[in-house]
């Protein structure tokens, strides 16, 4: 009696352990810095390797530093600070795929010299591991074995790919511009779906432009540019569910001024890296139940976990907060500008039919004190919670969320009280576990004793179906149906069934 393998693959996602680490960045300045006013820090993962027991990865922190020179001029310096880190866990297996998220929790500025600044960044690392496992299943063509088959739905990993696109946008300014101080660009995914051999990713790039007018006034303009990109991915189809992430390569952003008599055009080119992963649900035929008409069978079953991936959800909300300066700080007579807008997600969860995203948004406010005639800066940290109705409510689900902050506005009252408000957009990729089971093995044991009778009267209860009765009698289902043509299964009432045993196969 021969049983053959009918194995298939499924995908499962598990969380990587969260942790924090610090990176020391030394930023060279083209001009001497008397005071650092604002810092925009944007971390990104550039490469990763999954080994047995660890995920090793490398990344860089793109820094934009706005500072005041000894001559009272504003300067802005861009640089990239490389770093390496790792996750360690016994659950990590070589050959798996990893999704890694790194965010800045805080940064501390230490001026170490006239032409360089040391910035110590505290980062939080989190992520998930994509595991593909083989599930054991059996099949047989043995004439003496009766099998009941069924189709089950399984989730498999199709593949992943990364691609960099350039998103171009323009900002028109209706007055002369003396200097472009700072550009801050962020990207968010709004939707991702599969196609025939590709995935389509749509989203938005938000760029904030800080500039100084000819009248020595600081102004801010926002540019919103949508994008939709088809990324080639072999094996993807219209049935695929897609996870997509977008990251701006901040130090690759290019901004150019073009002035004419009536206006100024700022052209911005933003390099955005898209990372996509595709999954697909497919049907697999497996043995639901089986028995032998000649032998006892030792049957083993196995359960397996797989992950169901849901469509990307965009969550939006408004946030606000306040900060009061202590008495030792100089009074605020005029806000000059805000810069270094950062956002970090601290927690995300599902409760009461809603998805909730918690985090901290921060910005540096540069202000003027008339008494001393000097510029000062202070950082505002605003905790927030935004939520939205959410259909999927599995408590064991995994949430991967990326956020951007835009339309930041800060006002001051009474010279010491700052009021902050902004908009937050969060792209949420959600998945949840699903457990199923199959017959994973069967082995023939002792042979049944040969029947020494030619007829049997079998009493069957109402509700019994043909398969269960045939399995109990150790005969083929077609024999039961052939010899009891008047019976309708499942039985509507208790019934006596007659079986005749002959010396010919059925």
XYZ file of C-alpha atoms in Angstrom:
506
model
C 0.000 0.000 0.000
C 1.694 3.183 -1.224
C 1.166 6.752 -0.050
C 2.770 9.665 -1.876
C 3.653 13.179 -0.828
C 1.365 16.020 -1.876
C 3.233 18.827 -0.112
C 2.633 22.567 -0.576
C 4.087 25.861 0.687
C 2.491 28.521 2.884
C 3.742 31.858 4.179
C 3.726 33.122 7.745
C 4.792 36.481 9.193
C 6.243 36.816 12.689
C 7.371 39.918 14.547
C 11.030 40.709 15.030
C 11.998 41.828 18.551
C 11.959 45.602 19.037
C 14.988 47.372 20.459
C 16.758 50.727 20.548
C 20.294 51.773 19.655
C 22.279 54.977 19.214
C 24.207 56.334 16.239
C 26.751 59.139 16.490
C 26.780 61.380 13.410
C 29.481 63.956 12.692
C 28.192 66.562 10.262
C 30.806 68.710 8.471
C 29.726 72.320 7.918
C 30.870 74.439 4.995
C 30.729 77.547 7.191
C 31.405 77.902 10.869
C 28.342 77.296 13.033
C 27.579 79.612 15.918
C 24.315 77.822 16.733
C 22.357 74.829 15.378
C 18.722 75.840 14.894
C 16.963 72.773 13.454
C 17.699 69.180 12.450
C 15.725 66.933 10.114
C 16.762 63.288 10.567
C 15.445 60.573 8.225
C 16.682 56.986 8.654
C 16.406 54.327 5.933
C 17.502 50.702 5.525
C 19.728 50.144 2.493
C 20.535 46.398 2.678
C 19.833 43.339 4.821
C 20.896 39.723 5.185
C 18.971 37.000 6.999
C 21.105 34.335 8.641
C 20.304 31.572 11.095
C 19.500 33.346 14.339
C 20.001 36.921 13.155
C 19.027 39.602 10.656
C 21.981 41.869 9.867
C 21.281 45.115 8.080
C 22.839 48.416 7.087
C 21.276 51.818 6.674
C 21.902 55.538 6.719
C 20.496 58.597 8.458
C 19.964 61.488 6.064
C 20.500 64.714 8.004
C 19.565 68.287 7.145
C 21.082 70.757 9.605
C 19.995 74.396 9.667
C 22.465 76.575 11.539
C 23.449 80.165 12.221
C 26.950 81.262 11.194
C 29.180 83.563 13.186
C 28.271 86.306 10.682
C 24.571 85.900 11.440
C 23.767 84.158 8.166
C 21.671 81.007 7.839
C 23.267 77.871 6.470
C 21.919 74.404 5.666
C 24.048 71.293 5.360
C 23.022 67.859 4.088
C 24.884 64.651 4.875
C 24.351 60.902 5.279
C 25.477 58.987 8.332
C 25.848 55.199 7.804
C 24.998 52.665 10.506
C 24.642 48.920 10.988
C 22.479 46.905 13.363
C 20.907 43.481 13.811
C 17.980 41.488 15.185
C 18.672 38.280 17.068
C 16.173 35.478 17.706
C 16.074 31.695 17.565
C 13.002 31.987 15.315
C 15.068 33.588 12.515
C 15.972 31.091 9.800
C 18.373 31.573 6.903
C 16.749 32.359 3.583
C 13.739 34.142 5.081
C 12.657 37.629 4.029
C 12.676 40.536 6.473
C 10.700 43.779 6.592
C 12.639 46.288 8.698
C 11.432 49.634 10.038
C 13.745 52.170 11.693
C 12.571 55.436 13.242
C 14.227 58.292 15.123
C 13.080 58.538 18.737
C 15.210 61.551 19.607
C 18.381 63.361 18.669
C 20.790 65.360 20.806
C 22.928 68.110 19.324
C 26.498 68.573 20.537
C 28.612 71.295 18.903
C 32.142 69.897 18.743
C 33.937 72.411 16.543
C 33.561 75.459 14.358
C 33.152 73.425 11.177
C 31.381 70.297 12.391
C 28.516 69.239 14.637
C 28.038 65.954 16.456
C 24.445 64.661 16.560
C 23.591 61.559 18.575
C 20.432 59.859 17.256
C 18.451 57.268 19.206
C 16.726 54.840 16.837
C 14.027 52.226 17.346
C 14.166 49.122 15.183
C 11.187 46.866 14.536
C 9.922 44.676 11.751
C 8.681 41.279 10.741
C 10.012 38.076 9.234
C 8.437 36.367 6.237
C 8.746 32.597 6.623
C 7.877 30.131 3.862
C 7.302 26.606 5.140
C 6.409 23.318 3.493
C 3.291 21.563 4.753
C 3.260 17.774 4.527
C 0.215 16.248 2.857
C -0.463 12.781 1.362
C -2.240 11.270 -1.619
C -2.630 7.741 -2.960
C -3.917 5.872 -5.980
C -4.256 2.536 -4.164
C -7.505 0.794 -5.162
C -8.119 -0.384 -1.610
C -7.914 3.117 -0.119
C -10.921 5.417 -0.237
C -10.148 9.163 -0.129
C -12.397 12.166 0.408
C -10.715 15.204 -1.105
C -11.343 18.877 -0.513
C -9.991 22.170 -1.752
C -8.445 24.460 0.841
C -7.244 28.031 0.435
C -3.592 28.656 1.273
C -1.499 31.828 1.267
C 1.886 31.776 -0.434
C 4.631 34.375 -0.860
C 4.976 35.505 -4.480
C 8.087 37.673 -4.189
C 9.478 41.112 -3.460
C 11.238 43.885 -5.348
C 12.566 47.402 -4.791
C 12.600 50.229 -7.325
C 13.529 53.904 -7.163
C 11.414 56.502 -8.970
C 11.807 60.260 -9.325
C 8.774 62.383 -8.490
C 8.886 65.891 -9.931
C 6.868 68.845 -8.638
C 6.812 72.639 -8.824
C 6.054 75.444 -6.399
C 5.256 78.949 -7.671
C 6.130 81.852 -5.369
C 4.619 85.297 -6.097
C 7.511 87.372 -4.744
C 11.299 87.558 -5.164
C 13.306 84.962 -3.234
C 16.685 85.733 -1.727
C 17.590 82.238 -0.563
C 16.237 78.698 -0.431
C 16.826 77.554 3.144
C 15.476 74.029 3.418
C 13.459 71.368 1.591
C 11.840 68.497 3.499
C 10.234 65.708 1.462
C 8.158 62.763 2.674
C 6.348 59.966 0.849
C 3.318 57.864 1.740
C 1.645 54.876 0.052
C -2.106 55.189 -0.421
C -2.888 52.024 -2.356
C -1.155 48.932 -3.750
C -2.611 46.170 -5.905
C -1.446 43.337 -8.116
C -1.465 43.006 -11.889
C -0.286 40.484 -14.471
C 3.438 40.325 -13.703
C 3.532 43.663 -11.877
C 2.235 45.549 -8.869
C 0.737 49.028 -9.030
C 1.661 51.425 -6.224
C 0.047 54.843 -5.804
C 0.844 57.433 -3.220
C 1.804 60.999 -2.476
C 4.996 63.004 -2.016
C 4.762 66.035 0.269
C 7.559 68.603 0.067
C 7.925 71.565 2.384
C 10.005 74.454 1.061
C 11.424 77.029 3.482
C 12.782 80.187 1.847
C 13.865 83.756 2.607
C 12.271 86.579 0.606
C 13.990 89.702 -0.605
C 12.308 91.475 2.320
C 14.137 89.145 4.745
C 10.945 87.323 5.649
C 10.852 83.554 6.144
C 8.057 81.803 4.277
C 6.948 78.195 3.847
C 5.254 76.502 0.904
C 3.925 72.947 0.602
C 3.865 70.946 -2.622
C 1.665 67.845 -2.902
C 2.395 65.514 -5.803
C 0.699 62.167 -6.401
C 2.382 59.231 -8.110
C 1.345 55.880 -9.550
C 3.989 53.385 -10.567
C 3.865 49.878 -12.038
C 6.714 47.805 -10.620
C 7.593 44.555 -12.399
C 7.242 41.498 -10.165
C 7.291 38.019 -11.649
C 4.444 35.825 -10.441
C 2.174 38.676 -9.375
C -1.418 38.664 -10.607
C -4.664 40.568 -10.140
C -5.428 38.234 -7.229
C -2.265 39.221 -5.345
C -2.377 41.189 -2.122
C 0.461 43.691 -1.927
C 2.387 45.344 0.898
C 4.130 48.514 -0.234
C 6.398 51.022 1.486
C 7.792 54.333 0.215
C 10.942 56.063 1.471
C 12.414 59.360 0.335
C 16.162 59.408 -0.258
C 16.324 62.803 1.431
C 19.847 63.809 0.505
C 19.101 63.024 -3.127
C 16.328 65.649 -3.295
C 17.133 68.415 -5.786
C 15.529 71.854 -5.678
C 16.233 74.620 -8.184
C 15.081 78.245 -8.323
C 14.030 79.917 -11.546
C 13.227 83.618 -11.151
C 11.452 85.952 -13.553
C 9.928 89.409 -13.247
C 6.633 88.312 -11.691
C 7.274 85.062 -9.830
C 9.734 82.392 -8.764
C 9.398 78.744 -9.718
C 10.913 76.108 -7.439
C 11.418 72.796 -9.251
C 11.831 69.800 -6.941
C 12.939 66.278 -7.892
C 12.373 63.714 -5.137
C 13.899 60.213 -5.382
C 11.498 57.724 -3.784
C 12.347 54.080 -3.138
C 9.379 51.742 -3.415
C 9.574 48.377 -1.667
C 6.813 45.885 -2.468
C 5.977 42.364 -1.365
C 3.236 40.273 -2.977
C 1.202 37.387 -1.576
C -1.463 35.248 -3.191
C -4.252 32.940 -2.135
C -4.532 29.711 -4.124
C -6.489 26.435 -3.988
C -4.819 23.176 -3.015
C -6.540 19.769 -3.195
C -5.839 17.703 -0.083
C -7.179 14.524 1.503
C -9.801 15.392 4.085
C -10.459 11.799 5.187
C -9.405 8.319 4.125
C -9.752 4.649 5.033
C -8.806 1.267 3.652
C -11.206 -1.569 2.828
C -8.511 -4.159 3.666
C -6.203 -2.701 6.322
C -6.310 -0.696 9.472
C -4.642 2.684 8.894
C -2.522 4.762 11.221
C -3.354 8.332 10.168
C -1.492 11.433 11.328
C -2.626 15.033 10.966
C -0.821 18.346 11.253
C -1.930 21.922 11.790
C -0.172 24.862 10.201
C -0.152 28.642 10.496
C -0.292 31.028 7.581
C -0.748 34.768 7.263
C -3.611 36.544 5.514
C -2.538 39.910 4.070
C -5.133 42.704 3.875
C -5.238 45.722 1.535
C -3.309 48.869 2.501
C -5.307 51.329 4.617
C -4.639 55.069 4.791
C -5.414 56.687 8.153
C -5.490 60.493 8.433
C -6.016 62.862 11.300
C -5.270 66.260 12.794
C -3.050 66.658 15.842
C -2.270 69.536 18.175
C -0.255 70.281 21.262
C 1.291 73.017 23.391
C 4.613 73.915 24.956
C 5.316 76.559 27.602
C 8.849 77.920 27.894
C 10.450 77.954 31.315
C 11.369 81.240 32.930
C 15.055 80.818 32.111
C 14.419 80.779 28.354
C 14.414 84.036 26.341
C 10.998 85.467 25.552
C 9.491 84.870 22.103
C 8.875 88.141 20.317
C 8.560 86.716 16.813
C 8.522 83.230 15.313
C 10.903 83.224 12.361
C 10.262 79.727 11.029
C 9.824 76.073 11.944
C 12.054 73.306 10.630
C 13.129 69.733 11.152
C 9.628 68.241 11.190
C 9.902 64.623 12.374
C 7.417 61.920 13.298
C 7.797 58.540 14.988
C 5.139 55.877 15.606
C 5.363 54.357 19.065
C 2.416 51.939 18.981
C -0.416 50.721 16.756
C -3.270 48.411 17.705
C -6.886 47.445 17.026
C -9.589 48.016 19.623
C -13.387 48.412 19.510
C -13.519 48.119 15.739
C -10.923 50.850 15.173
C -7.262 50.923 14.267
C -5.322 53.244 16.572
C -1.921 54.753 15.812
C 0.094 56.447 18.555
C 3.255 58.444 18.121
C 5.163 61.670 18.634
C 5.483 64.527 16.153
C 8.238 67.069 16.693
C 9.495 70.289 15.164
C 12.048 72.980 15.959
C 10.742 76.527 16.309
C 13.241 79.294 15.557
C 12.289 82.611 17.161
C 13.601 86.108 17.729
C 14.131 87.780 21.079
C 14.007 91.570 20.668
C 15.848 92.337 23.910
C 19.023 90.601 22.794
C 18.335 90.740 19.056
C 19.266 87.060 18.802
C 17.756 83.913 17.356
C 16.868 80.946 19.530
C 15.301 77.560 18.899
C 13.196 75.154 20.908
C 11.899 71.693 20.067
C 8.203 70.898 20.450
C 7.223 67.250 20.964
C 3.536 66.453 20.480
C 2.167 63.017 21.459
C -0.812 61.979 19.346
C -3.374 59.242 18.777
C -5.367 58.965 15.564
C -7.909 56.277 14.770
C -10.265 55.070 12.083
C -12.857 52.329 11.683
C -11.283 49.017 10.736
C -13.043 45.827 9.662
C -10.248 43.385 10.540
C -10.172 42.827 14.272
C -7.826 39.906 14.926
C -5.981 40.592 18.170
C -3.014 38.575 16.885
C -2.629 40.703 13.767
C 0.627 42.383 12.735
C 0.512 46.095 11.900
C 3.275 47.817 9.914
C 2.673 51.567 9.820
C 4.577 54.431 8.179
C 3.640 58.079 8.835
C 4.250 61.565 7.486
C 3.407 64.956 8.992
C 2.394 67.998 6.930
C 0.741 71.433 7.147
C 2.639 72.149 10.344
C 1.731 75.470 11.968
C 3.025 76.996 15.198
C 1.834 80.215 16.860
C 2.881 81.844 20.106
C 0.854 83.617 22.788
C 2.057 85.742 25.697
C 5.632 85.284 24.538
C 5.996 81.830 26.078
C 3.132 79.568 25.045
C 3.484 77.687 21.752
C 0.469 76.143 20.025
C 1.186 73.437 17.457
C -1.144 71.821 14.947
C -0.549 69.619 11.906
C -1.948 66.830 9.758
C -0.751 63.236 9.985
C -1.118 60.573 7.307
C -0.398 56.924 8.125
C -0.096 54.050 5.651
C -1.089 50.821 7.403
C -0.192 47.330 6.191
C -2.108 44.761 8.229
C -2.078 40.962 8.284
C -3.456 38.312 10.617
C -2.818 34.610 11.254
C -5.041 31.766 10.120
C -4.757 28.167 11.293
C -5.664 25.123 9.196
C -4.895 21.408 9.181
C -4.402 18.463 6.837
C -3.755 14.725 6.894
C 0.017 14.598 6.763
C 0.682 10.853 6.769
C -0.863 7.388 6.665
C 0.519 3.899 7.228
C -1.081 0.469 6.639
C -1.316 -1.654 9.766
C -2.940 -5.086 10.284
C -5.149 -6.582 7.579
C -8.844 -6.938 8.414
C -10.214 -10.459 8.913
C -11.958 -11.808 5.827
C -15.723 -11.637 6.124
C -17.354 -15.079 6.586
C -20.865 -13.844 5.782
C -22.510 -12.774 2.530
C -25.018 -10.220 3.817
C -25.125 -7.569 6.516
C -27.945 -5.440 7.890
C -26.586 -2.082 8.919
C -28.571 0.296 11.101
C -27.856 3.966 10.243
C -29.023 7.030 12.138
C -30.719 10.082 10.641
C -28.198 12.627 9.379
C -25.569 10.032 8.440
C -24.014 10.491 4.989
C -22.829 7.810 2.574
C -19.140 8.374 3.274
C -19.433 7.857 7.053
C -21.555 4.723 6.645
C -19.209 3.222 4.032
C -16.192 4.002 6.206
C -17.851 2.279 9.177
C -18.627 -0.797 7.074
C -15.149 -0.747 5.416
C -16.599 -0.797 1.901
C -16.429 1.583 -1.021
C -19.026 4.324 -1.127
C -20.235 3.329 -4.601
C -21.070 -0.166 -3.334
C -23.337 1.316 -0.637
C -25.088 3.571 -3.148
C -25.507 0.791 -5.713
C -27.074 -1.659 -3.263
C -29.342 0.926 -1.581
C -30.681 3.013 -4.467
C -33.782 4.044 -2.548
C -31.735 5.754 0.188
C -31.142 9.480 0.023
C -28.054 10.850 1.797
C -27.697 12.332 4.224
C -30.468 10.217 5.739
C -33.615 12.070 6.753
C -34.553 9.394 9.297
C -33.169 6.253 10.932
C -32.861 3.485 8.349
C -31.783 -0.142 7.906
C -29.357 -0.602 5.016
C -28.585 -3.963 3.408
C -25.116 -4.895 2.200
C -24.306 -7.945 0.074
C -20.708 -9.094 -0.095
C -19.567 -10.850 -3.252
C -16.307 -12.174 -4.547
C -15.901 -9.455 -7.145
C -14.297 -6.038 -6.682
C -16.317 -2.864 -6.449
